[in-house]
Amino acid sequence: MTGPTHIIGGFTAAAAMAYFNAISVEQPIIYYSASLFGALIPDICHPRSMVGRALPVVSTVLLRTFGHRAFTHSLLFLLGIYWLLNWLPVYSTDVTLGLLSGVVSHFILDAMTSQGIRLFYPLKTRVRFPFTTKTGSLLGERFVAFMLIGATVYFFTFG
């Protein structure tokens, strides 16, 4: 999936988490901003991604070391982010929940592509849905984005 679809997915995931879990979001702007950032972070391993272009040296090193959609698209990465967030001097539930929901949404969306993700890195097994789309495809990716927008509207309307 492309950056814009991941942004929509991160926002939808944060809205869904608040809706289904009755989360008390103390600072919505921080919670939703963290989810948008979290939705982009896993693609730091791709130099042409939104985050990769902002941090080209880090992106290139990660790509050469792990490959694309490997470590940064794994449960190990997700646990590492959780661990780091808990060690911050100023812990924020809004930042943690927002960031993690964004990262998980990224994993789900990339698992909807034919390439899939290495969710259980360092194992080489790729995880993907039985139905997939090509990244950036006009029909598939736009359909997914449209469905995510519809879900977000639902969560905010009935939440």
PDB file of C-alpha atoms in Angstrom:
ATOM      1  CA  MET A   1       0.000   0.000   0.000  1.00  0.00           C
ATOM      2  CA  THR A   2       1.076   3.577  -0.498  1.00  0.00           C
ATOM      3  CA  GLY A   3       1.620   6.264   2.136  1.00  0.00           C
ATOM      4  CA  PRO A   4      -1.789   7.949   1.747  1.00  0.00           C
ATOM      5  CA  THR A   5      -3.605   4.621   2.200  1.00  0.00           C
ATOM      6  CA  HIS A   6      -1.496   3.882   5.274  1.00  0.00           C
ATOM      7  CA  ILE A   7      -2.395   7.289   6.721  1.00  0.00           C
ATOM      8  CA  ILE A   8      -6.096   6.597   6.217  1.00  0.00           C
ATOM      9  CA  GLY A   9      -5.609   3.115   7.694  1.00  0.00           C
ATOM     10  CA  GLY A  10      -3.825   4.465  10.757  1.00  0.00           C
ATOM     11  CA  PHE A  11      -6.597   6.945  11.422  1.00  0.00           C
ATOM     12  CA  THR A  12      -9.226   4.241  10.943  1.00  0.00           C
ATOM     13  CA  ALA A  13      -7.387   1.873  13.287  1.00  0.00           C
ATOM     14  CA  ALA A  14      -7.203   4.525  16.004  1.00  0.00           C
ATOM     15  CA  ALA A  15     -10.902   5.302  15.584  1.00  0.00           C
ATOM     16  CA  ALA A  16     -11.731   1.582  15.705  1.00  0.00           C
ATOM     17  CA  MET A  17      -9.632   1.045  18.821  1.00  0.00           C
ATOM     18  CA  ALA A  18     -11.380   3.920  20.587  1.00  0.00           C
ATOM     19  CA  TYR A  19     -14.788   2.667  19.403  1.00  0.00           C
ATOM     20  CA  PHE A  20     -14.460  -1.029  20.266  1.00  0.00           C
ATOM     21  CA  ASN A  21     -12.445  -0.685  23.454  1.00  0.00           C
ATOM     22  CA  ALA A  22     -14.097   2.430  24.862  1.00  0.00           C
ATOM     23  CA  ILE A  23     -10.664   3.972  25.307  1.00  0.00           C
ATOM     24  CA  SER A  24     -10.561   7.199  27.223  1.00  0.00           C
ATOM     25  CA  VAL A  25      -8.482   9.394  24.951  1.00  0.00           C
ATOM     26  CA  GLU A  26      -7.270  12.284  27.070  1.00  0.00           C
ATOM     27  CA  GLN A  27      -5.682  14.237  24.241  1.00  0.00           C
ATOM     28  CA  PRO A  28      -7.268  13.247  20.904  1.00  0.00           C
ATOM     29  CA  ILE A  29      -4.842  15.314  18.821  1.00  0.00           C
ATOM     30  CA  ILE A  30      -1.897  13.411  20.322  1.00  0.00           C
ATOM     31  CA  TYR A  31      -3.629  10.030  20.031  1.00  0.00           C
ATOM     32  CA  TYR A  32      -4.602  10.447  16.383  1.00  0.00           C
ATOM     33  CA  SER A  33      -1.307  12.100  15.414  1.00  0.00           C
ATOM     34  CA  ALA A  34       0.574   9.175  16.951  1.00  0.00           C
ATOM     35  CA  SER A  35      -1.584   6.743  14.970  1.00  0.00           C
ATOM     36  CA  LEU A  36      -0.800   8.553  11.715  1.00  0.00           C
ATOM     37  CA  PHE A  37       2.918   8.482  12.485  1.00  0.00           C
ATOM     38  CA  GLY A  38       2.713   4.817  13.518  1.00  0.00           C
ATOM     39  CA  ALA A  39       0.999   3.982  10.241  1.00  0.00           C
ATOM     40  CA  LEU A  40       4.052   5.253   8.337  1.00  0.00           C
ATOM     41  CA  ILE A  41       6.945   4.050  10.543  1.00  0.00           C
ATOM     42  CA  PRO A  42       7.214   0.449   9.257  1.00  0.00           C
ATOM     43  CA  ASP A  43       8.113   1.702   5.772  1.00  0.00           C
ATOM     44  CA  ILE A  44      11.273   3.322   7.110  1.00  0.00           C
ATOM     45  CA  CYS A  45      12.933   0.314   5.479  1.00  0.00           C
ATOM     46  CA  HIS A  46      12.047   1.685   2.017  1.00  0.00           C
ATOM     47  CA  PRO A  47      14.037   4.748   0.820  1.00  0.00           C
ATOM     48  CA  ARG A  48      11.191   5.965  -1.430  1.00  0.00           C
ATOM     49  CA  SER A  49       8.550   5.852   1.319  1.00  0.00           C
ATOM     50  CA  MET A  50       7.387   8.998   3.122  1.00  0.00           C
ATOM     51  CA  VAL A  51       9.482   8.196   6.207  1.00  0.00           C
ATOM     52  CA  GLY A  52      12.344   6.810   4.118  1.00  0.00           C
ATOM     53  CA  ARG A  53      12.671  10.076   2.190  1.00  0.00           C
ATOM     54  CA  ALA A  54      12.789  11.986   5.490  1.00  0.00           C
ATOM     55  CA  LEU A  55      15.510   9.690   6.904  1.00  0.00           C
ATOM     56  CA  PRO A  56      17.383   8.398   3.841  1.00  0.00           C
ATOM     57  CA  VAL A  57      20.490   7.133   5.640  1.00  0.00           C
ATOM     58  CA  VAL A  58      18.498   5.183   8.247  1.00  0.00           C
ATOM     59  CA  SER A  59      16.208   3.864   5.535  1.00  0.00           C
ATOM     60  CA  THR A  60      19.054   2.650   3.326  1.00  0.00           C
ATOM     61  CA  VAL A  61      20.812   0.939   6.244  1.00  0.00           C
ATOM     62  CA  LEU A  62      17.596  -0.831   7.297  1.00  0.00           C
ATOM     63  CA  LEU A  63      16.849  -1.921   3.729  1.00  0.00           C
ATOM     64  CA  ARG A  64      20.347  -3.339   3.206  1.00  0.00           C
ATOM     65  CA  THR A  65      20.373  -5.027   6.611  1.00  0.00           C
ATOM     66  CA  PHE A  66      16.887  -6.540   6.748  1.00  0.00           C
ATOM     67  CA  GLY A  67      15.187  -5.993   3.386  1.00  0.00           C
ATOM     68  CA  HIS A  68      11.760  -4.490   2.741  1.00  0.00           C
ATOM     69  CA  ARG A  69       8.745  -5.678   4.726  1.00  0.00           C
ATOM     70  CA  ALA A  70      10.891  -7.809   7.009  1.00  0.00           C
ATOM     71  CA  PHE A  71      12.001  -6.654  10.490  1.00  0.00           C
ATOM     72  CA  THR A  72      10.063  -3.370  10.419  1.00  0.00           C
ATOM     73  CA  HIS A  73       6.891  -5.294   9.520  1.00  0.00           C
ATOM     74  CA  SER A  74       7.210  -7.878  12.291  1.00  0.00           C
ATOM     75  CA  LEU A  75       5.900  -8.602  15.758  1.00  0.00           C
ATOM     76  CA  LEU A  76       9.478  -8.162  16.971  1.00  0.00           C
ATOM     77  CA  PHE A  77       9.434  -4.555  15.695  1.00  0.00           C
ATOM     78  CA  LEU A  78       6.025  -3.939  17.295  1.00  0.00           C
ATOM     79  CA  LEU A  79       7.252  -5.262  20.648  1.00  0.00           C
ATOM     80  CA  GLY A  80      10.405  -3.161  20.332  1.00  0.00           C
ATOM     81  CA  ILE A  81       8.353  -0.002  19.841  1.00  0.00           C
ATOM     82  CA  TYR A  82       6.177  -0.895  22.825  1.00  0.00           C
ATOM     83  CA  TRP A  83       9.252  -1.507  24.960  1.00  0.00           C
ATOM     84  CA  LEU A  84      10.863   1.792  23.901  1.00  0.00           C
ATOM     85  CA  LEU A  85       7.689   3.766  24.573  1.00  0.00           C
ATOM     86  CA  ASN A  86       7.525   2.364  28.092  1.00  0.00           C
ATOM     87  CA  TRP A  87      11.060   3.580  28.755  1.00  0.00           C
ATOM     88  CA  LEU A  88      10.349   7.174  27.769  1.00  0.00           C
ATOM     89  CA  PRO A  89      10.763   9.604  30.670  1.00  0.00           C
ATOM     90  CA  VAL A  90       7.237  10.903  30.066  1.00  0.00           C
ATOM     91  CA  TYR A  91       4.950   7.958  29.370  1.00  0.00           C
ATOM     92  CA  SER A  92       1.714   8.711  27.532  1.00  0.00           C
ATOM     93  CA  THR A  93      -1.055   6.175  27.018  1.00  0.00           C
ATOM     94  CA  ASP A  94      -2.378   8.279  24.137  1.00  0.00           C
ATOM     95  CA  VAL A  95       0.972   8.133  22.320  1.00  0.00           C
ATOM     96  CA  THR A  96       1.453   4.416  22.991  1.00  0.00           C
ATOM     97  CA  LEU A  97      -2.019   3.304  21.930  1.00  0.00           C
ATOM     98  CA  GLY A  98      -2.078   5.627  18.939  1.00  0.00           C
ATOM     99  CA  LEU A  99       1.356   4.622  17.683  1.00  0.00           C
ATOM    100  CA  LEU A 100       0.753   0.903  18.121  1.00  0.00           C
ATOM    101  CA  SER A 101      -2.652   1.030  16.421  1.00  0.00           C
ATOM    102  CA  GLY A 102      -1.033   2.805  13.468  1.00  0.00           C
ATOM    103  CA  VAL A 103       1.744   0.207  13.186  1.00  0.00           C
ATOM    104  CA  VAL A 104      -0.740  -2.681  13.370  1.00  0.00           C
ATOM    105  CA  SER A 105      -2.866  -1.049  10.658  1.00  0.00           C
ATOM    106  CA  HIS A 106       0.244  -0.839   8.479  1.00  0.00           C
ATOM    107  CA  PHE A 107       0.903  -4.548   8.961  1.00  0.00           C
ATOM    108  CA  ILE A 108      -2.679  -5.445   8.061  1.00  0.00           C
ATOM    109  CA  LEU A 109      -2.704  -3.284   4.944  1.00  0.00           C
ATOM    110  CA  ASP A 110       0.637  -4.611   3.672  1.00  0.00           C
ATOM    111  CA  ALA A 111      -0.534  -8.171   4.331  1.00  0.00           C
ATOM    112  CA  MET A 112      -3.248  -7.386   1.782  1.00  0.00           C
ATOM    113  CA  THR A 113      -0.599  -7.070  -0.952  1.00  0.00           C
ATOM    114  CA  SER A 114       0.797  -9.954  -2.980  1.00  0.00           C
ATOM    115  CA  GLN A 115       4.245  -9.462  -1.400  1.00  0.00           C
ATOM    116  CA  GLY A 116       2.866  -9.809   2.123  1.00  0.00           C
ATOM    117  CA  ILE A 117       4.958  -9.208   5.232  1.00  0.00           C
ATOM    118  CA  ARG A 118       7.412 -11.186   7.350  1.00  0.00           C
ATOM    119  CA  LEU A 119       5.308 -10.886  10.505  1.00  0.00           C
ATOM    120  CA  PHE A 120       7.330 -13.540  12.342  1.00  0.00           C
ATOM    121  CA  TYR A 121      10.764 -12.190  11.399  1.00  0.00           C
ATOM    122  CA  PRO A 122      13.460 -13.607  11.512  1.00  0.00           C
ATOM    123  CA  LEU A 123      11.502 -16.510  10.032  1.00  0.00           C
ATOM    124  CA  LYS A 124      11.308 -16.203   6.260  1.00  0.00           C
ATOM    125  CA  THR A 125       7.581 -17.029   6.111  1.00  0.00           C
ATOM    126  CA  ARG A 126       5.484 -14.293   4.543  1.00  0.00           C
ATOM    127  CA  VAL A 127       2.002 -13.562   5.832  1.00  0.00           C
ATOM    128  CA  ARG A 128      -0.637 -12.340   3.399  1.00  0.00           C
ATOM    129  CA  PHE A 129      -4.374 -12.431   3.054  1.00  0.00           C
ATOM    130  CA  PRO A 130      -5.921 -14.878   0.598  1.00  0.00           C
ATOM    131  CA  PHE A 131      -7.168 -11.864  -1.360  1.00  0.00           C
ATOM    132  CA  THR A 132      -4.456  -9.407  -2.335  1.00  0.00           C
ATOM    133  CA  THR A 133      -3.979  -6.269  -4.375  1.00  0.00           C
ATOM    134  CA  LYS A 134      -0.981  -4.662  -5.996  1.00  0.00           C
ATOM    135  CA  THR A 135       0.536  -1.686  -4.187  1.00  0.00           C
ATOM    136  CA  GLY A 136      -0.690   1.500  -5.786  1.00  0.00           C
ATOM    137  CA  SER A 137      -3.235  -0.257  -8.003  1.00  0.00           C
ATOM    138  CA  LEU A 138      -5.985   2.033  -9.179  1.00  0.00           C
ATOM    139  CA  LEU A 139      -8.861  -0.300  -8.392  1.00  0.00           C
ATOM    140  CA  GLY A 140      -7.634  -2.359  -5.423  1.00  0.00           C
ATOM    141  CA  GLU A 141      -5.909   0.256  -3.327  1.00  0.00           C
ATOM    142  CA  ARG A 142      -8.565   2.907  -3.924  1.00  0.00           C
ATOM    143  CA  PHE A 143     -11.258   0.407  -2.960  1.00  0.00           C
ATOM    144  CA  VAL A 144      -9.429  -0.328   0.304  1.00  0.00           C
ATOM    145  CA  ALA A 145      -9.005   3.410   0.996  1.00  0.00           C
ATOM    146  CA  PHE A 146     -12.695   4.036   0.296  1.00  0.00           C
ATOM    147  CA  MET A 147     -13.724   1.239   2.680  1.00  0.00           C
ATOM    148  CA  LEU A 148     -11.410   2.614   5.383  1.00  0.00           C
ATOM    149  CA  ILE A 149     -12.916   6.084   5.039  1.00  0.00           C
ATOM    150  CA  GLY A 150     -16.402   4.564   5.315  1.00  0.00           C
ATOM    151  CA  ALA A 151     -15.392   2.681   8.470  1.00  0.00           C
ATOM    152  CA  THR A 152     -13.932   5.847  10.001  1.00  0.00           C
ATOM    153  CA  VAL A 153     -17.124   7.779   9.322  1.00  0.00           C
ATOM    154  CA  TYR A 154     -19.079   4.961  10.986  1.00  0.00           C
ATOM    155  CA  PHE A 155     -16.855   4.965  14.107  1.00  0.00           C
ATOM    156  CA  PHE A 156     -17.162   8.721  14.528  1.00  0.00           C
ATOM    157  CA  THR A 157     -20.879   8.795  13.773  1.00  0.00           C
ATOM    158  CA  PHE A 158     -21.894   5.989  16.111  1.00  0.00           C
ATOM    159  CA  GLY A 159     -19.005   6.105  18.597  1.00  0.00           C
TER     160      GLY A 159
END
